[in-house]
Coordinates of C-alpha atoms in Angstrom, one line a residue:
M1376 CA -12.5 -76.5 -38.7
A1377 CA -12.6 -76.2 -34.9
I1378 CA -16.2 -77.3 -34.8
C1379 CA -15.6 -80.3 -37.0
Q1380 CA -12.8 -81.4 -34.7
M1381 CA -15.0 -81.1 -31.6
E1382 CA -17.8 -83.1 -33.3
G1383 CA -15.3 -85.7 -34.2
L1384 CA -14.6 -86.1 -30.5
G1385 CA -18.2 -86.9 -29.9
L1386 CA -19.6 -83.5 -29.1
G1387 CA -22.9 -82.7 -30.7
S1388 CA -23.7 -79.3 -32.1
A1389 CA -26.3 -78.6 -29.5
R1390 CA -23.9 -79.4 -26.7
F1391 CA -21.2 -77.3 -28.2
T1392 CA -23.6 -74.3 -28.5
K1393 CA -24.4 -74.6 -24.8
M1394 CA -20.7 -74.7 -23.9
A1395 CA -19.9 -71.7 -26.1
V1396 CA -22.7 -69.7 -24.4
S1397 CA -21.4 -70.7 -21.0
F1398 CA -17.9 -69.7 -21.9
L1399 CA -19.1 -66.2 -23.1
I1400 CA -21.0 -65.7 -19.9
A1401 CA -18.0 -66.7 -17.8
F1402 CA -15.8 -64.4 -19.8
F1403 CA -18.2 -61.4 -19.4
L1404 CA -18.3 -62.0 -15.6
L1405 CA -14.5 -62.2 -15.4
Y1406 CA -14.2 -59.0 -17.4
M1407 CA -16.6 -57.1 -15.1
L1408 CA -14.7 -58.3 -12.0
S1409 CA -11.5 -57.1 -13.6
M1410 CA -13.0 -53.6 -14.1
V1411 CA -14.1 -53.5 -10.4
Y1412 CA -10.6 -54.5 -9.4
R1413 CA -8.9 -51.9 -11.6
S1414 CA -11.2 -49.2 -10.3
S1415 CA -10.4 -50.0 -6.7
T1416 CA -6.7 -50.1 -7.5
F1417 CA -6.9 -46.8 -9.2
D1418 CA -8.5 -45.2 -6.2
L1419 CA -5.9 -46.7 -3.8
I1420 CA -2.9 -45.3 -5.6
G1421 CA -3.5 -42.0 -3.8
G1422 CA -2.9 -38.4 -4.7
F1423 CA -4.3 -36.2 -7.5
S1424 CA -1.4 -36.3 -9.9
R1425 CA -0.6 -40.0 -9.3
A1426 CA -4.2 -41.1 -10.0
I1427 CA -4.3 -39.1 -13.3
G1428 CA -0.9 -40.4 -14.4
T1429 CA -2.0 -44.0 -13.9
G1430 CA -5.3 -43.3 -15.8
E1431 CA -3.3 -41.8 -18.7
M1432 CA -1.1 -44.9 -18.8
A1433 CA -4.2 -47.0 -19.3
G1434 CA -5.4 -44.7 -22.1
N1435 CA -7.8 -42.7 -19.9
D1436 CA -7.7 -39.0 -20.9
T1437 CA -11.2 -37.8 -19.9
G1438 CA -10.2 -34.4 -18.5
A1439 CA -11.3 -35.5 -15.0
S1440 CA -9.1 -36.1 -12.0
V1441 CA -9.1 -38.0 -8.8
S1442 CA -7.9 -36.3 -5.6
E1443 CA -7.6 -38.4 -2.5
D1444 CA -6.9 -37.2 1.1
K1445 CA -5.1 -40.1 2.8
R1446 CA -7.0 -39.3 6.0
S1447 CA -10.2 -40.1 4.2
S1448 CA -11.2 -43.5 2.6
Q1449 CA -13.3 -41.7 0.0
P1450 CA -11.6 -40.1 -2.9
A1451 CA -13.0 -36.7 -3.9
R1452 CA -13.6 -36.2 -7.7
V1453 CA -12.8 -32.7 -9.0
A1454 CA -12.8 -31.2 -12.5
V1455 CA -9.5 -30.5 -14.0
D1456 CA -9.0 -26.8 -14.5
K1457 CA -6.7 -26.8 -17.6
L1458 CA -6.8 -23.0 -17.8
L1459 CA -5.5 -22.7 -14.2
G1460 CA -8.3 -20.4 -13.0
G1461 CA -8.2 -18.1 -16.0
L1462 CA -4.4 -17.7 -16.0
L1463 CA -4.1 -19.4 -19.4
A1464 CA -6.0 -18.4 -22.5
P1465 CA -8.0 -21.0 -24.4
G1466 CA -7.7 -21.6 -28.1
F1467 CA -4.2 -22.8 -28.6
D1468 CA -3.4 -25.8 -30.8
E1469 CA -3.1 -28.4 -28.1
E1470 CA -0.9 -30.8 -30.2
S1471 CA 1.7 -28.2 -30.8
C1472 CA 2.3 -27.8 -27.0
V1473 CA 0.8 -30.7 -25.1
S1474 CA 2.0 -29.5 -21.8
R1475 CA 0.1 -26.2 -21.8
Y1476 CA -3.2 -27.7 -20.9
R1477 CA -2.1 -31.1 -19.5
S1478 CA 0.6 -30.2 -16.9
S1479 CA -2.2 -29.6 -14.4
L1480 CA -3.0 -33.3 -14.6
Y1481 CA 0.3 -34.2 -13.0
R1482 CA 0.7 -31.5 -10.3
R1483 CA -1.1 -31.0 -7.0
I1484 CA -4.1 -28.7 -7.4
S1485 CA -2.8 -25.2 -6.5
P1486 CA -4.9 -23.4 -3.8
H1487 CA -3.6 -20.1 -5.2
K1488 CA -6.0 -18.8 -7.8
P1489 CA -5.1 -15.8 -10.0
S1490 CA -7.1 -12.7 -9.3
S1491 CA -9.8 -12.0 -11.9
Y1492 CA -8.1 -8.7 -12.5
L1493 CA -4.8 -10.5 -13.4
A1494 CA -6.7 -12.8 -15.8
L1495 CA -8.4 -9.7 -17.5
K1496 CA -5.1 -7.9 -17.9
L1497 CA -3.4 -10.9 -19.3
R1498 CA -6.0 -11.1 -22.0
K1499 CA -5.5 -7.4 -22.8
Y1500 CA -1.7 -8.0 -22.9
E1501 CA -2.2 -10.8 -25.4
D1502 CA -4.2 -8.5 -27.7
L1503 CA -1.4 -5.9 -27.4
H1504 CA 1.3 -8.5 -28.2
K1505 CA -0.7 -9.7 -31.2
R1506 CA -1.0 -6.1 -32.5
C1507 CA 2.6 -5.1 -31.8
G1508 CA 4.4 -8.5 -32.2
P1509 CA 7.1 -9.3 -34.7
H1510 CA 6.5 -8.4 -38.3
T1511 CA 3.3 -6.5 -37.6
E1512 CA 2.8 -3.1 -39.1
S1513 CA 3.3 -1.4 -35.8
Y1514 CA 6.5 -3.4 -35.1
N1515 CA 7.9 -2.4 -38.5
R1516 CA 7.1 1.2 -37.9
T1517 CA 8.9 1.1 -34.6
L1518 CA 11.9 -0.5 -36.2
E1519 CA 12.0 2.4 -38.7
E1520 CA 12.3 4.8 -35.7
L1521 CA 15.2 2.6 -34.3
S1522 CA 17.0 2.8 -37.7
S1523 CA 16.5 6.6 -38.0
G1524 CA 17.8 7.3 -34.5
H1525 CA 14.9 9.6 -33.8
V1526 CA 11.7 9.1 -31.9
N1527 CA 8.9 10.7 -33.9
G1528 CA 5.8 9.1 -32.3
T1529 CA 4.6 7.3 -35.4
T1530 CA 3.7 4.1 -33.4
D1531 CA 2.0 3.4 -30.2
C1532 CA 4.0 0.2 -29.5
S1533 CA 7.1 0.0 -27.3
Y1534 CA 9.2 -3.0 -26.2
V1535 CA 11.3 -4.7 -23.6
V1536 CA 13.8 -7.0 -25.3
W1537 CA 15.2 -9.6 -22.9
T1538 CA 18.7 -11.0 -23.5
P1539 CA 20.2 -14.0 -21.7
A1540 CA 22.7 -14.2 -18.9
N1541 CA 24.0 -17.3 -17.0
G1542 CA 22.2 -20.6 -16.6
L1543 CA 18.6 -21.7 -17.3
G1544 CA 17.3 -21.0 -13.8
N1545 CA 18.7 -17.4 -13.9
R1546 CA 17.2 -16.9 -17.3
I1547 CA 13.7 -18.0 -16.3
I1548 CA 13.5 -15.8 -13.2
S1549 CA 14.8 -12.8 -15.1
M1550 CA 12.4 -13.4 -18.0
A1551 CA 9.5 -13.6 -15.6
S1552 CA 10.7 -10.3 -14.0
S1553 CA 11.1 -8.7 -17.4
F1554 CA 7.6 -9.7 -18.4
L1555 CA 6.2 -8.2 -15.2
Y1556 CA 8.0 -4.9 -15.9
A1557 CA 6.7 -4.9 -19.6
F1558 CA 3.2 -5.8 -18.3
L1559 CA 3.2 -2.8 -15.9
T1560 CA 4.5 -0.3 -18.4
N1561 CA 2.3 -1.4 -21.3
R1562 CA 5.2 -2.8 -23.3
V1563 CA 5.6 -5.9 -25.4
L1564 CA 8.2 -8.5 -24.3
L1565 CA 10.4 -10.0 -26.9
V1566 CA 13.1 -12.6 -26.0
D1567 CA 16.4 -13.5 -27.6
L1568 CA 16.6 -17.2 -26.7
G1569 CA 19.5 -17.9 -29.0
T1570 CA 20.3 -21.4 -30.3
D1571 CA 21.0 -23.0 -26.9
M1572 CA 17.3 -22.4 -25.8
A1573 CA 15.7 -23.4 -29.0
G1574 CA 13.0 -26.0 -28.4
V1575 CA 12.9 -25.6 -24.6
F1576 CA 9.7 -23.7 -24.3
C1577 CA 6.4 -23.3 -26.1
E1578 CA 5.2 -19.9 -27.3
P1579 CA 3.3 -18.4 -24.4
F1580 CA 1.0 -16.0 -26.3
P1581 CA -1.8 -17.0 -28.7
N1582 CA -1.5 -16.2 -32.4
T1583 CA 1.8 -14.5 -32.2
S1584 CA 5.4 -15.0 -31.2
W1585 CA 7.6 -13.7 -28.4
L1586 CA 10.8 -14.5 -30.2
L1587 CA 12.9 -11.6 -31.3
P1588 CA 13.4 -11.8 -35.1
M1589 CA 16.9 -12.9 -36.1
D1590 CA 17.3 -9.7 -38.2
F1591 CA 16.8 -7.3 -35.3
P1592 CA 19.3 -4.5 -35.9
L1593 CA 20.9 -4.5 -32.5
S1594 CA 21.3 -8.2 -32.0
N1595 CA 25.0 -8.3 -32.8
Q1596 CA 25.6 -6.0 -29.8
F1597 CA 23.7 -8.0 -27.1
Y1598 CA 26.6 -10.3 -26.0
G1599 CA 28.8 -7.3 -25.3
L1600 CA 26.3 -5.7 -23.1
R1601 CA 27.9 -4.8 -19.8
S1602 CA 27.7 -2.3 -17.1
G1603 CA 28.8 1.1 -18.3
N1604 CA 27.9 0.5 -21.9
D1605 CA 27.7 3.8 -23.8
H1606 CA 24.1 3.2 -24.7
S1607 CA 23.0 2.1 -21.2
Y1608 CA 20.6 4.0 -19.0
G1609 CA 23.2 4.0 -16.2
H1610 CA 25.7 5.7 -18.5
L1611 CA 23.2 8.2 -19.6
L1612 CA 22.5 9.2 -15.9
W1613 CA 26.3 9.4 -15.3
K1614 CA 26.8 11.6 -18.3
N1615 CA 24.0 14.0 -17.3
N1616 CA 24.9 14.1 -13.7
M1617 CA 21.9 11.9 -12.8
N1618 CA 19.5 14.5 -14.2
V1619 CA 17.7 13.2 -17.3
S1620 CA 15.6 16.3 -17.6
T1621 CA 18.5 17.8 -19.4
V1622 CA 18.2 15.3 -22.2
S1623 CA 16.3 17.1 -24.9
Q1624 CA 15.3 14.1 -26.9
P1625 CA 14.8 10.6 -25.7
P1626 CA 16.8 8.0 -27.6
P1627 CA 15.1 5.3 -29.7
F1628 CA 16.7 2.6 -27.5
L1629 CA 18.5 2.2 -24.2
Y1630 CA 20.2 -0.7 -22.5
L1631 CA 19.1 -1.7 -19.0
Y1632 CA 21.9 -3.6 -17.3
L1633 CA 20.4 -5.3 -14.2
S1634 CA 22.7 -8.3 -13.7
Y1635 CA 24.4 -9.2 -10.4
N1636 CA 27.4 -7.0 -11.0
Y1637 CA 25.6 -3.8 -12.1
D1638 CA 27.0 -0.5 -10.8
D1639 CA 25.3 2.3 -8.8
Y1640 CA 24.2 4.2 -11.9
D1641 CA 22.5 1.0 -13.3
K1642 CA 20.7 0.6 -10.0
L1643 CA 19.0 3.9 -10.4
F1644 CA 16.6 2.2 -12.7
Y1645 CA 14.6 1.3 -9.6
K1646 CA 14.1 5.0 -8.6
D1647 CA 10.5 6.0 -9.3
Q1648 CA 11.4 9.4 -10.7
N1649 CA 13.4 7.7 -13.5
Q1650 CA 10.5 5.7 -14.8
G1651 CA 8.8 8.6 -16.5
F1652 CA 11.8 9.2 -18.8
L1653 CA 12.0 5.5 -19.7
Q1654 CA 8.3 5.5 -20.8
N1655 CA 9.4 7.7 -23.8
V1656 CA 12.0 5.3 -25.0
P1657 CA 10.5 2.8 -27.5
W1658 CA 13.1 0.0 -27.1
L1659 CA 14.6 -1.1 -23.8
I1660 CA 17.1 -3.8 -24.2
L1661 CA 17.3 -5.6 -20.8
K1662 CA 20.0 -7.9 -19.5
S1663 CA 19.6 -9.6 -16.1
D1664 CA 20.2 -12.8 -14.3
Q1665 CA 18.1 -11.7 -11.3
Y1666 CA 14.6 -12.1 -10.0
F1667 CA 14.1 -8.4 -9.6
A1668 CA 10.3 -8.5 -9.3
P1669 CA 10.3 -7.8 -5.6
Y1670 CA 11.8 -4.4 -6.1
L1671 CA 9.0 -3.4 -8.5
F1672 CA 6.7 -3.5 -5.5
L1673 CA 8.8 -0.8 -3.9
I1674 CA 8.3 1.6 -6.8
P1675 CA 5.4 3.9 -5.8
S1676 CA 4.0 4.3 -9.3
F1677 CA 3.6 0.5 -9.7
Q1678 CA 2.3 -0.3 -6.2
Q1679 CA -1.5 0.2 -6.7
E1680 CA -1.6 -1.9 -9.9
L1681 CA 0.5 -4.6 -8.4
G1682 CA -1.8 -4.8 -5.4
R1683 CA -4.7 -5.4 -7.7
L1684 CA -2.9 -7.9 -9.9
F1685 CA -1.5 -9.9 -6.9
P1686 CA -3.5 -9.6 -3.7
D1687 CA -1.4 -12.5 -2.4
T1688 CA 2.1 -11.2 -2.8
E1689 CA 3.8 -14.5 -2.5
T1690 CA 2.1 -15.9 -5.6
V1691 CA 3.7 -13.5 -8.1
F1692 CA 6.2 -16.0 -9.5
H1693 CA 3.9 -18.9 -9.1
H1694 CA 1.4 -17.3 -11.5
L1695 CA 4.0 -15.8 -13.9
V1696 CA 6.1 -19.0 -14.3
R1697 CA 3.0 -21.2 -15.0
Y1698 CA 1.7 -18.6 -17.5
L1699 CA 4.9 -18.0 -19.5
F1700 CA 6.9 -21.3 -19.4
H1701 CA 5.4 -24.5 -20.9
P1702 CA 7.7 -27.4 -21.8
S1703 CA 8.1 -28.1 -25.5
N1704 CA 6.9 -31.4 -26.7
Q1705 CA 10.4 -32.8 -26.6
A1706 CA 10.9 -31.7 -23.0
W1707 CA 7.4 -32.9 -22.0
G1708 CA 8.2 -36.3 -23.4
L1709 CA 11.2 -36.5 -21.0
I1710 CA 9.0 -35.4 -18.1
T1711 CA 6.1 -37.8 -18.6
R1712 CA 8.3 -40.8 -19.4
F1713 CA 10.2 -40.3 -16.1
Y1714 CA 6.9 -39.7 -14.2
H1715 CA 5.2 -42.8 -15.5
S1716 CA 8.3 -45.0 -15.0
Y1717 CA 9.1 -44.0 -11.5
L1718 CA 6.7 -41.7 -9.8
A1719 CA 3.1 -42.4 -10.9
T1720 CA 2.3 -45.2 -8.3
A1721 CA 4.1 -43.7 -5.3
D1722 CA 2.0 -42.6 -2.3
Q1723 CA 4.4 -39.6 -1.8
R1724 CA 6.9 -37.9 -4.1
I1725 CA 9.9 -36.1 -2.6
G1726 CA 12.1 -33.8 -4.6
L1727 CA 15.7 -33.3 -3.5
Q1728 CA 17.8 -30.7 -5.4
V1729 CA 21.5 -30.5 -4.6
R1730 CA 23.4 -27.6 -6.1
V1731 CA 27.1 -27.4 -5.1
F1732 CA 28.8 -24.4 -6.5
N1733 CA 32.4 -25.4 -5.4
R1734 CA 33.1 -29.1 -4.9
K1735 CA 36.5 -28.4 -3.4
A1736 CA 35.0 -26.1 -0.8
S1737 CA 32.0 -28.4 -0.1
P1738 CA 33.3 -32.1 0.1
I1739 CA 30.9 -34.8 -0.9
K1740 CA 30.9 -36.4 2.5
V1741 CA 30.0 -33.2 4.3
V1742 CA 27.3 -32.3 1.9
L1743 CA 25.8 -35.8 2.2
E1744 CA 25.9 -35.5 6.0
Q1745 CA 24.0 -32.2 5.7
I1746 CA 21.4 -33.8 3.5
L1747 CA 20.8 -36.7 5.9
G1748 CA 20.7 -34.3 8.8
C1749 CA 18.0 -32.3 7.0
I1750 CA 16.0 -35.5 6.2
Q1751 CA 16.2 -36.7 9.8
K1752 CA 15.7 -33.4 11.6
E1753 CA 12.7 -32.4 9.5
K1754 CA 11.3 -36.0 9.5
L1755 CA 11.0 -35.9 5.7
L1756 CA 11.9 -39.6 5.3
P1757 CA 11.9 -42.5 7.6
Q1758 CA 15.2 -43.7 9.1
V1759 CA 16.6 -47.1 8.3
D1760 CA 16.5 -50.0 10.8
E1761 CA 20.1 -50.9 11.6
E1762 CA 19.0 -54.0 13.5
K1763 CA 16.9 -55.8 10.9
Q1764 CA 17.4 -57.2 7.5
I1765 CA 13.8 -57.5 6.4
A1766 CA 11.0 -54.9 6.9
T1767 CA 8.1 -55.6 9.3
S1768 CA 5.1 -56.6 7.3
S1769 CA 2.4 -53.9 7.3
K1770 CA -0.8 -53.3 5.4
N1771 CA -0.4 -49.5 5.8
R1772 CA 3.1 -49.2 4.5
T1773 CA 3.7 -46.2 2.3
S1774 CA 5.7 -46.0 -0.9
R1775 CA 7.8 -42.9 -1.4
A1776 CA 9.6 -41.9 -4.5
I1777 CA 12.7 -39.6 -4.2
T1778 CA 13.8 -37.7 -7.2
I1779 CA 17.4 -36.3 -6.8
A1780 CA 18.4 -33.5 -9.2
S1781 CA 22.1 -32.9 -9.1
L1782 CA 25.0 -32.5 -11.5
Y1783 CA 26.8 -35.3 -9.6
P1784 CA 25.8 -39.0 -9.0
E1785 CA 27.4 -39.5 -5.5
Y1786 CA 24.4 -38.2 -3.5
Y1787 CA 22.0 -40.4 -5.4
E1788 CA 24.2 -43.5 -5.1
S1789 CA 24.6 -43.0 -1.3
I1790 CA 21.0 -42.4 -0.5
K1791 CA 19.9 -45.2 -2.9
N1792 CA 22.2 -47.7 -1.2
M1793 CA 21.2 -46.6 2.2
Y1794 CA 17.5 -47.5 1.5
W1795 CA 18.5 -50.6 -0.4
M1796 CA 20.8 -52.2 2.1
K1797 CA 18.5 -51.7 5.1
P1798 CA 14.7 -51.6 5.6
T1799 CA 13.0 -48.6 7.0
V1800 CA 11.9 -48.5 10.7
N1801 CA 8.2 -48.2 9.8
G1802 CA 8.3 -50.5 6.8
D1803 CA 7.9 -47.8 4.2
V1804 CA 9.2 -48.6 0.7
I1805 CA 11.6 -46.0 -0.6
G1806 CA 12.6 -45.7 -4.3
V1807 CA 15.4 -43.3 -5.2
Y1808 CA 15.8 -42.0 -8.8
Q1809 CA 18.0 -39.5 -10.6
P1810 CA 17.1 -38.4 -14.2
S1811 CA 20.7 -37.4 -15.1
H1812 CA 24.1 -36.4 -13.8
E1813 CA 25.8 -34.1 -16.3
E1814 CA 28.9 -33.5 -14.0
F1815 CA 29.1 -29.8 -14.9
Q1816 CA 26.8 -27.0 -16.1
Q1817 CA 27.1 -26.7 -19.8
F1818 CA 26.5 -23.3 -21.3
G1819 CA 25.5 -23.0 -24.9
N1820 CA 24.2 -26.6 -25.1
N1821 CA 20.6 -26.9 -26.3
I1822 CA 20.1 -30.5 -25.1
H1823 CA 21.6 -29.8 -21.7
N1824 CA 19.0 -27.0 -21.3
I1825 CA 16.1 -29.2 -22.4
K1826 CA 17.1 -31.9 -19.8
A1827 CA 17.6 -29.2 -17.1
W1828 CA 14.1 -27.9 -17.9
A1829 CA 12.7 -31.4 -17.7
E1830 CA 14.3 -32.0 -14.3
I1831 CA 12.9 -28.7 -13.0
N1832 CA 9.4 -29.7 -14.0
I1833 CA 9.9 -33.2 -12.5
L1834 CA 10.9 -31.6 -9.1
S1835 CA 7.8 -29.4 -9.3
L1836 CA 5.6 -32.5 -9.3
S1837 CA 6.8 -33.3 -5.7
D1838 CA 4.6 -33.3 -2.6
V1839 CA 7.7 -32.4 -0.5
L1840 CA 10.6 -30.4 -1.9
V1841 CA 14.1 -29.7 -0.7
T1842 CA 16.1 -27.1 -2.7
S1843 CA 19.6 -25.8 -2.3
S1844 CA 20.5 -22.3 -1.0
W1845 CA 21.1 -19.7 -3.7
S1846 CA 19.9 -22.0 -6.4
T1847 CA 17.7 -20.4 -9.1
F1848 CA 17.1 -24.0 -10.5
G1849 CA 15.3 -24.8 -7.2
Y1850 CA 13.5 -21.4 -7.2
V1851 CA 11.8 -22.3 -10.5
A1852 CA 10.8 -25.7 -9.4
Q1853 CA 9.1 -24.4 -6.2
G1854 CA 7.3 -21.7 -8.2
L1855 CA 5.9 -24.2 -10.7
G1856 CA 4.8 -26.5 -8.0
G1857 CA 3.5 -23.8 -5.6
L1858 CA 5.7 -25.3 -2.9
K1859 CA 7.4 -23.8 0.2
P1860 CA 10.6 -25.9 0.2
W1861 CA 13.0 -26.8 2.9
I1862 CA 16.2 -24.9 1.9
L1863 CA 19.3 -27.0 2.2
Y1864 CA 22.3 -25.0 3.4
V1865 CA 25.2 -26.4 1.4
P1866 CA 28.1 -26.3 3.8
T1867 CA 31.6 -25.0 3.0
G1868 CA 34.5 -26.6 4.8
D1869 CA 34.5 -29.8 6.8
R1870 CA 31.5 -29.2 9.1
T1871 CA 27.8 -29.3 8.7
T1872 CA 25.5 -26.6 10.2
D1873 CA 23.2 -26.9 13.2
L1874 CA 20.2 -25.8 11.1
P1875 CA 20.6 -27.9 7.9
C1876 CA 17.4 -27.0 6.1
P1877 CA 15.0 -24.4 7.4
R1878 CA 11.5 -24.1 5.8
A1879 CA 11.1 -21.2 3.3
M1880 CA 8.7 -18.5 4.4
S1881 CA 7.2 -18.2 1.0
M1882 CA 7.4 -19.9 -2.4
E1883 CA 8.9 -16.7 -4.0
P1884 CA 12.4 -16.7 -5.4
C1885 CA 15.1 -14.5 -3.8
F1886 CA 16.3 -11.3 -5.4
H1887 CA 20.0 -11.8 -4.6
F1888 CA 21.4 -8.4 -5.3
P1889 CA 18.9 -5.6 -4.8
P1890 CA 20.1 -2.0 -4.9
N1891 CA 21.4 -0.5 -1.6
Y1892 CA 20.3 3.1 -1.0
Y1893 CA 21.5 5.3 1.8
K1894 CA 19.9 7.8 4.1
N1895 CA 21.0 11.4 3.4
T1896 CA 23.1 11.7 6.5
G1897 CA 26.8 12.2 7.2
S1898 CA 27.1 8.6 8.2
R1899 CA 25.5 7.3 5.0
R1900 CA 23.8 4.6 6.9
R1901 CA 22.4 2.0 4.6
L1902 CA 18.6 1.6 4.4
A1903 CA 17.5 -1.9 5.2
T1904 CA 15.6 -2.8 2.0
A1905 CA 13.8 -5.6 3.7
S1906 CA 12.2 -3.1 6.1
L1907 CA 10.7 -0.9 3.4
A1908 CA 7.4 -2.8 3.1
P1909 CA 5.6 -5.4 5.2
H1910 CA 5.5 -7.8 2.2
I1911 CA 9.3 -7.7 1.7
R1912 CA 11.6 -9.8 3.8
Q1913 CA 15.3 -10.7 3.9
C1914 CA 15.9 -14.0 2.2
E1915 CA 16.6 -17.2 4.2
D1916 CA 19.5 -18.2 2.0
A1917 CA 21.0 -14.8 1.0
T1918 CA 21.4 -12.2 3.7
S1919 CA 21.8 -9.5 1.1
G1920 CA 18.7 -10.5 -0.8
I1921 CA 15.0 -9.8 -0.5
K1922 CA 11.8 -11.8 -1.3
L1923 CA 8.1 -11.3 -1.4
V1924 CA 5.9 -12.8 1.3
N1925 CA 2.2 -12.7 2.1
D1926 CA 1.8 -10.2 4.9
K1927 CA -1.9 -10.4 5.3
P1928 CA -4.6 -13.1 5.6
L1929 CA -6.6 -13.7 2.5

């Protein structure tokens, strides 16, 4: 019909054919030019994760990434290592947990590679977990021992059962520590996630589950587990005058209470001479809200193995958290939608995590002044130009995206308005975003935990990270991202501090409440735990705490 109409206008068929060919040639040339333009735009976006994110939005999922150093005009192409240097095992169903092999596309490439020995031992652990995991023959035999109340040695499997305490950040750091302890003692880790953590994480081990079966005989006792429990290891030591050699038969299970308020008997778990007895107990039910991994490095019987697993002692949590904790598909959807909407095209991503434990003691105005003091003192963001209304035109202006994670909206609103009302002194474009503001921490809420886990991951995608003192939420973000954050001291009272946010000495979390042991002298002078090993230091944000650092050049 279209041809008849054109011929009716006096266009012959030969002339029409020539026009059609010309049109197709012009269309092809325009298409080729558009591809060149898109390619150059792709390379100019800058940064490994941002380039990949933009490629994915366009439907590009080739498994290759672009990394660009801003000091160089030529982007460097690198292969994406979806197994994280051998940290992860291949063979999982990728659709059931998209984040497992794809999170590396969004983060900066980590310079911290796992040791080959760690990778080898993880594969051996996965075989052990598959052999001894829930509902296997070995698991069922060990349950029979638990029910009988006697250890008869009919199975070669033993377990650490992790039980939850406090918020999501505390749970993740304590689960990572519990896995490390299970890993060192040839045990299988099972976790009681409960209903409020359902759908937060993917399964970490291939062809098996780490979830404690709902019919586990002791489950109904978990939530009453406290210091001094009759079945706790601390109570056993107290009852036997701290001499477990008098115990004729090891029990089938013991509780290990390692939370912040544990007593002096509970703390004796960390004494090396007590580990031999625990090896004979098939079931250890562990409750903790602490990152107690640093103290495992002070137990002599573990030190050689830990040295082989982690030659760089400040990478322990970095490797454990990336190995164990993968966002579920529901959480990954939240993460990637926020990323593509607000972060993908920014030249630099800044994460700001503000955790205020007592709003009355830390007024909004004072905390905000502390945040701005941190930003300005450390030159993390440009200042606004109070004299101008319009930014100076510049071809080299940088776009920066700030993600603010906080329970409250006031810090986001203030910083957003500051950069909206005035231009920056150097012409940089600043975007300020906040995924949510829940107002208060909600315990027992599944959706709250999924959103919190998404925000932790979004913070971990940052190039620059500021976390809050004492915040386990921030610890997890820095570990996932392999980042040494600036630590925001959240002030109490009506004054800011002179040092608003010092730089962390390592990316490891802080063990807030390590045990305090004393020299056997009349004065009972306390041993300085942080001086017991060169790779242990006092935490920047908790004077009573300790953390792992790298004490030697690699």
